[in-house]
């Protein structure tokens, strides 16, 4: 597991999602990348019932790179006793602190647990989001052809071209790039930026994604990837049309 960056790819009026994925596939293959199976990341959101007081949300995500794990992010309710909060975050009144996000990694039994907690948490209707598409390896000892989770598939870069759908409706294209030899974002961001710009063009900003900016000197973990996916999925959910 290395450092991962997620990049939204802007859509144009004259291209469909399938056409964009095909275009990007040709670009990464032209770089020398090797196709290495498929990937999927999905997210389902549950909200607490009104009888529990201030509403809380639980986001449950699955990533095919970690097939035995279930990731969840619990959004706690804002505190009414938050100190030093004058001029704080938007939507938070003076004397009230914003809620926290509590991460959890569990096994597949967590999905069964959520199914048994319907009297506490309800799944939000028609809001399940998923990113799905081809997976490529590039550089190093990239071999390809052994399936998406085989240890025989190696490479410095892992590239995923994701089609975003919500309730079977196309929402956009999201690209994931992981640089495997490094786990400190500040040590590899410049190289990752150049690599992303090489096949995505000017849509890649010179500065790191907002989520990574506060973690540039921290050790990167799979949960950081989940946080990035949730940020993008939330933006796709809020968008009224295709992004």
Coordinates of C-alpha atoms in Angstrom, one line a residue:
X1 CA 0.0 0.0 0.0
X2 CA 1.5 3.3 -1.1
X3 CA 0.2 6.9 -1.4
X4 CA -3.0 7.3 -3.4
X5 CA -4.5 10.4 -5.1
X6 CA -8.0 10.6 -6.5
X7 CA -8.7 12.9 -9.4
X8 CA -12.1 13.9 -10.9
X9 CA -12.0 14.0 -14.7
X10 CA -14.3 16.7 -16.2
X11 CA -16.8 15.6 -18.7
X12 CA -17.4 17.3 -22.1
X13 CA -20.8 17.6 -23.8
X14 CA -19.8 15.5 -26.8
X15 CA -18.5 12.5 -24.9
X16 CA -20.2 9.7 -22.9
X17 CA -18.7 8.1 -19.9
X18 CA -17.8 5.0 -21.8
X19 CA -16.0 7.1 -24.5
X20 CA -14.0 9.0 -21.8
X21 CA -12.9 5.7 -20.1
X22 CA -11.9 4.3 -23.6
X23 CA -9.9 7.5 -24.2
X24 CA -8.1 7.3 -20.9
X25 CA -7.5 3.6 -21.3
X26 CA -5.7 4.2 -24.6
X27 CA -3.6 7.0 -22.9
X28 CA -2.4 4.8 -20.0
X29 CA -1.7 1.8 -22.4
X30 CA 0.3 4.2 -24.6
X31 CA 2.4 5.0 -21.5
X32 CA 3.2 1.3 -21.2
X33 CA 0.7 0.4 -18.5
X34 CA -0.6 -3.2 -18.4
X35 CA -4.3 -4.1 -17.8
X36 CA -4.7 -6.0 -14.5
X37 CA -8.3 -6.8 -14.0
X38 CA -11.2 -4.7 -12.6
X39 CA -11.8 -2.8 -9.4
X40 CA -14.9 -1.5 -7.5
X41 CA -15.3 0.8 -4.5
X42 CA -18.8 1.4 -3.2
X43 CA -20.4 3.4 -0.5
X44 CA -23.8 3.2 1.3
X45 CA -24.9 5.8 3.8
X46 CA -27.1 5.1 6.9
X47 CA -28.7 7.8 9.0
X48 CA -29.9 7.6 12.6
X49 CA -33.7 7.6 13.3
X50 CA -35.1 10.9 14.6
X51 CA -35.9 9.4 18.1
X52 CA -32.2 9.3 18.8
X53 CA -31.9 13.1 18.7
X54 CA -29.4 15.0 16.4
X55 CA -29.0 13.0 13.2
X56 CA -25.8 11.0 12.7
X57 CA -24.6 9.3 9.6
X58 CA -22.6 6.1 9.0
X59 CA -20.9 5.7 5.7
X60 CA -20.0 2.0 4.9
X61 CA -17.5 1.5 2.1
X62 CA -16.0 -1.6 0.4
X63 CA -12.8 -1.6 -1.7
X64 CA -11.8 -4.5 -3.9
X65 CA -8.1 -3.9 -3.0
X66 CA -9.0 -5.0 0.6
X67 CA -11.7 -7.6 0.0
X68 CA -11.8 -8.9 3.6
X69 CA -12.3 -5.5 5.1
X70 CA -15.3 -3.2 5.6
X71 CA -14.6 0.4 6.2
X72 CA -17.0 2.7 8.0
X73 CA -17.0 6.4 8.9
X74 CA -19.3 7.6 11.6
X75 CA -20.3 11.3 11.6
X76 CA -21.0 12.2 15.2
X77 CA -23.6 14.9 16.1
X78 CA -22.4 18.5 16.7
X79 CA -21.7 19.3 20.4
X80 CA -23.8 22.1 22.0
X81 CA -20.9 22.7 24.4
X82 CA -18.1 23.3 21.9
X83 CA -15.5 25.8 23.3
X84 CA -13.8 28.5 21.3
X85 CA -16.1 28.2 18.4
X86 CA -17.0 31.9 17.6
X87 CA -16.4 32.3 13.9
X88 CA -16.1 28.6 13.4
X89 CA -17.2 26.3 10.6
X90 CA -20.2 27.2 8.4
X91 CA -23.4 25.9 9.7
X92 CA -22.1 25.8 13.3
X93 CA -23.5 28.4 15.7
X94 CA -21.5 30.1 18.4
X95 CA -21.0 27.7 21.4
X96 CA -21.5 24.6 19.2
X97 CA -18.7 22.5 17.8
X98 CA -18.9 20.6 14.6
X99 CA -19.1 16.8 14.8
X100 CA -16.2 14.5 14.3
X101 CA -15.7 11.6 11.9
X102 CA -14.8 8.4 13.6
X103 CA -13.2 5.7 11.3
X104 CA -13.5 2.0 11.8
X105 CA -12.2 -1.0 9.9
X106 CA -14.0 -4.3 10.5
X107 CA -14.6 -7.6 8.7
X108 CA -17.6 -8.6 6.6
X109 CA -19.8 -9.2 9.7
X110 CA -20.1 -5.5 10.0
X111 CA -22.5 -5.5 7.0
X112 CA -24.7 -8.0 8.8
X113 CA -24.6 -5.8 11.9
X114 CA -25.9 -2.8 10.0
X115 CA -28.7 -5.0 8.6
X116 CA -29.7 -5.9 12.2
X117 CA -29.7 -2.2 13.3
X118 CA -32.6 -1.0 11.2
X119 CA -34.3 0.3 14.3
X120 CA -31.4 2.7 14.8
X121 CA -29.9 3.4 11.4
X122 CA -31.8 3.5 8.1
X123 CA -30.2 3.3 4.6
X124 CA -30.7 6.4 2.6
X125 CA -32.9 5.5 -0.4
X126 CA -31.2 5.6 -3.8
X127 CA -27.9 7.0 -2.6
X128 CA -25.6 4.1 -2.9
X129 CA -22.6 5.2 -5.0
X130 CA -19.9 3.1 -6.6
X131 CA -16.8 3.5 -8.7
X132 CA -16.1 0.6 -11.1
X133 CA -13.7 0.1 -14.0
X134 CA -10.4 -1.2 -15.3
X135 CA -7.2 -1.4 -13.3
X136 CA -3.7 -1.0 -14.7
X137 CA -0.1 -1.4 -13.4
X138 CA 2.8 0.6 -14.6
X139 CA 6.6 0.7 -14.0
X140 CA 8.8 -1.5 -11.8
X141 CA 8.1 -5.2 -12.4
X142 CA 4.6 -4.7 -13.8
X143 CA 3.5 -8.1 -15.3
X144 CA -0.3 -8.0 -15.6
X145 CA -2.7 -10.7 -16.7
X146 CA -3.1 -12.5 -13.3
X147 CA -6.2 -10.9 -11.9
X148 CA -6.8 -7.8 -9.9
X149 CA -5.6 -9.1 -6.5
X150 CA -2.8 -11.4 -7.4
X151 CA 0.6 -10.8 -5.7
X152 CA 2.2 -11.6 -9.1
X153 CA 0.9 -8.3 -10.4
X154 CA 3.5 -5.6 -9.4
X155 CA 4.4 -2.1 -10.5
X156 CA 5.4 1.3 -9.2
X157 CA 2.0 2.8 -10.1
X158 CA -1.5 1.4 -9.8
X159 CA -4.0 3.2 -12.1
X160 CA -7.8 2.8 -11.8
X161 CA -10.3 4.4 -14.2
X162 CA -13.6 4.5 -12.4
X163 CA -17.1 5.1 -13.8
X164 CA -19.2 6.6 -11.0
X165 CA -22.9 5.6 -10.8
X166 CA -25.6 6.3 -8.3
X167 CA -28.8 4.2 -8.4
X168 CA -27.6 3.0 -11.8
X169 CA -27.3 6.6 -13.1
X170 CA -24.0 7.8 -14.5
X171 CA -22.5 10.6 -12.5
X172 CA -18.9 11.1 -13.7
X173 CA -15.4 9.7 -14.1
X174 CA -12.9 9.4 -11.2
X175 CA -9.3 8.3 -11.5
X176 CA -7.3 6.7 -8.7
X177 CA -3.5 6.6 -8.9
X178 CA -1.4 4.9 -6.2
X179 CA 2.4 5.2 -6.0
X180 CA 3.4 2.0 -4.2
X181 CA 7.1 2.5 -3.2
X182 CA 6.3 5.4 -0.9
X183 CA 4.0 6.0 2.1
X184 CA 4.8 9.7 2.8
X185 CA 2.8 12.0 0.5
X186 CA 5.3 14.9 0.7
X187 CA 8.1 12.6 -0.6
X188 CA 6.3 11.6 -3.8
X189 CA 3.6 14.3 -4.6
X190 CA 5.7 16.1 -7.2
X191 CA 6.3 12.9 -9.1
X192 CA 2.6 11.8 -8.8
X193 CA 1.4 15.2 -10.0
X194 CA 3.7 15.0 -13.1
X195 CA 2.5 11.4 -13.8
X196 CA -1.2 12.4 -13.5
X197 CA -0.7 15.5 -15.7
X198 CA 1.0 13.2 -18.2
X199 CA -2.3 11.5 -19.2
X200 CA -5.0 13.7 -17.6
X201 CA -3.8 17.1 -18.7
X202 CA -4.6 20.5 -17.1
X203 CA -7.4 19.2 -14.9
X204 CA -4.7 18.2 -12.4
X205 CA -3.9 21.0 -10.0
X206 CA -0.3 21.8 -9.0
X207 CA -1.2 21.6 -5.3
X208 CA -2.2 18.3 -3.5
X209 CA -5.9 17.4 -3.0
X210 CA -7.3 19.2 0.1
X211 CA -7.5 16.0 2.1
X212 CA -3.8 15.3 1.6
X213 CA -2.6 18.8 2.4
X214 CA -3.0 18.2 6.1
X215 CA -1.3 14.8 6.0
X216 CA 1.7 15.4 3.8
X217 CA 4.2 14.2 6.4
X218 CA 2.1 11.4 7.8
X219 CA 2.2 7.7 7.0
X220 CA -0.5 7.0 4.4
X221 CA -3.0 4.2 5.2
X222 CA -5.9 2.5 3.3
X223 CA -8.3 4.5 5.5
X224 CA -6.9 7.7 3.9
X225 CA -8.0 6.4 0.5
X226 CA -11.5 5.7 1.9
X227 CA -11.7 9.3 3.2
X228 CA -10.9 10.6 -0.3
X229 CA -13.5 8.4 -1.9
X230 CA -16.1 9.6 0.6
X231 CA -15.3 13.2 -0.2
X232 CA -15.7 12.6 -4.0
X233 CA -18.8 10.4 -3.5
X234 CA -20.4 13.2 -1.4
X235 CA -19.7 15.7 -4.2
X236 CA -21.2 13.4 -6.8
X237 CA -24.3 12.9 -4.7
X238 CA -24.8 16.7 -4.3
X239 CA -24.3 17.4 -8.0
X240 CA -27.6 17.8 -9.9
X241 CA -26.2 16.5 -13.1
X242 CA -23.1 14.8 -14.6
X243 CA -19.9 16.2 -13.3

